[in-house]
XYZ file of C-alpha atoms in Angstrom:
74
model
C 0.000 0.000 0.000
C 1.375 3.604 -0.873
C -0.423 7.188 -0.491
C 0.101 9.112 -3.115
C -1.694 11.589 -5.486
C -4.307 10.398 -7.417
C -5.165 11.233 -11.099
C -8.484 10.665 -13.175
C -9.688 11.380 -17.048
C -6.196 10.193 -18.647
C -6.498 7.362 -21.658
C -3.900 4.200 -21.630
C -2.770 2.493 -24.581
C -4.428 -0.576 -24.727
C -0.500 -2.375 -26.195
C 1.021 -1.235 -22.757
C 1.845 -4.058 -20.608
C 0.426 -3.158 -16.988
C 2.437 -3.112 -14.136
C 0.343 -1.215 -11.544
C -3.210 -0.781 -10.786
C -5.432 1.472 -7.648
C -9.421 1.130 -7.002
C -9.320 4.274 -5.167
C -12.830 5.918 -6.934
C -10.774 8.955 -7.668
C -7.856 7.405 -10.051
C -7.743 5.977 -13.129
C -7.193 2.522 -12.605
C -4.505 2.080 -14.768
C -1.128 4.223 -12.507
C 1.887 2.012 -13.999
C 3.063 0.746 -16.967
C 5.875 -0.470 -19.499
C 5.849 -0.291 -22.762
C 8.278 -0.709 -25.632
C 7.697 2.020 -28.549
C 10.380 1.610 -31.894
C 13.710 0.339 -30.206
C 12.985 2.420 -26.793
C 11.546 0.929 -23.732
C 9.389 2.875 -21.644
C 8.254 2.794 -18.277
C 5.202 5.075 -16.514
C 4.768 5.280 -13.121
C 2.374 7.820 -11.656
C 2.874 7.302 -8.184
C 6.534 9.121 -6.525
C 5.031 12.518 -5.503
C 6.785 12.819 -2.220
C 8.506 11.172 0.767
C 5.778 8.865 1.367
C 6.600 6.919 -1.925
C 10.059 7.089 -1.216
C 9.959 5.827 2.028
C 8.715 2.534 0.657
C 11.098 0.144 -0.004
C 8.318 -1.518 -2.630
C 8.310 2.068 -4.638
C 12.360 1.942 -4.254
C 12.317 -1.628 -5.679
C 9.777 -0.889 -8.948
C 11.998 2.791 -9.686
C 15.148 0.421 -9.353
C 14.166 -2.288 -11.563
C 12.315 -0.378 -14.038
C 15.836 1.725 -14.641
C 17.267 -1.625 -15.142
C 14.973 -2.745 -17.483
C 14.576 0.769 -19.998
C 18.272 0.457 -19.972
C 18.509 -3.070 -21.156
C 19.623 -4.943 -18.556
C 16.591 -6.850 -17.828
């Protein structure tokens, strides 16, 4: 569980490959994501507004392997 800001009224693209998802009735449900577009990886994550994210060792974890994984080192 993390507390974070919450966003609504955003679209996804349905090719994304999910990574993260909130029922809180004020998101979207949709708040992470990977994606590779061309020859670039990408990786959304909307949660990581402030110390409360960073405090968690789960958010710390997901940033950490996500930069492992855009850069190619699965």
């Amino acid at each position: 569980d993390i507390t974070d800001e919450v966003y609504n009224h955003f679209a996804v693209n349905p090719e994304v490959s999910i990574l993260l998802t909130t029922d809180h009735p004020d998101s979207g449900s949709v708040i992470g994501w990977c994606h590779t577009y061309k020859n670039s990886r990408t990786v959304y994550l909307q949660i990581g507004h402030g110390p409360t994210a960073y405090e968690n060792s789960n958010y710390r974890t997901l940033v950490q392997r996500s930069i492992h994984w855009v850069g190619g080192s699965n």
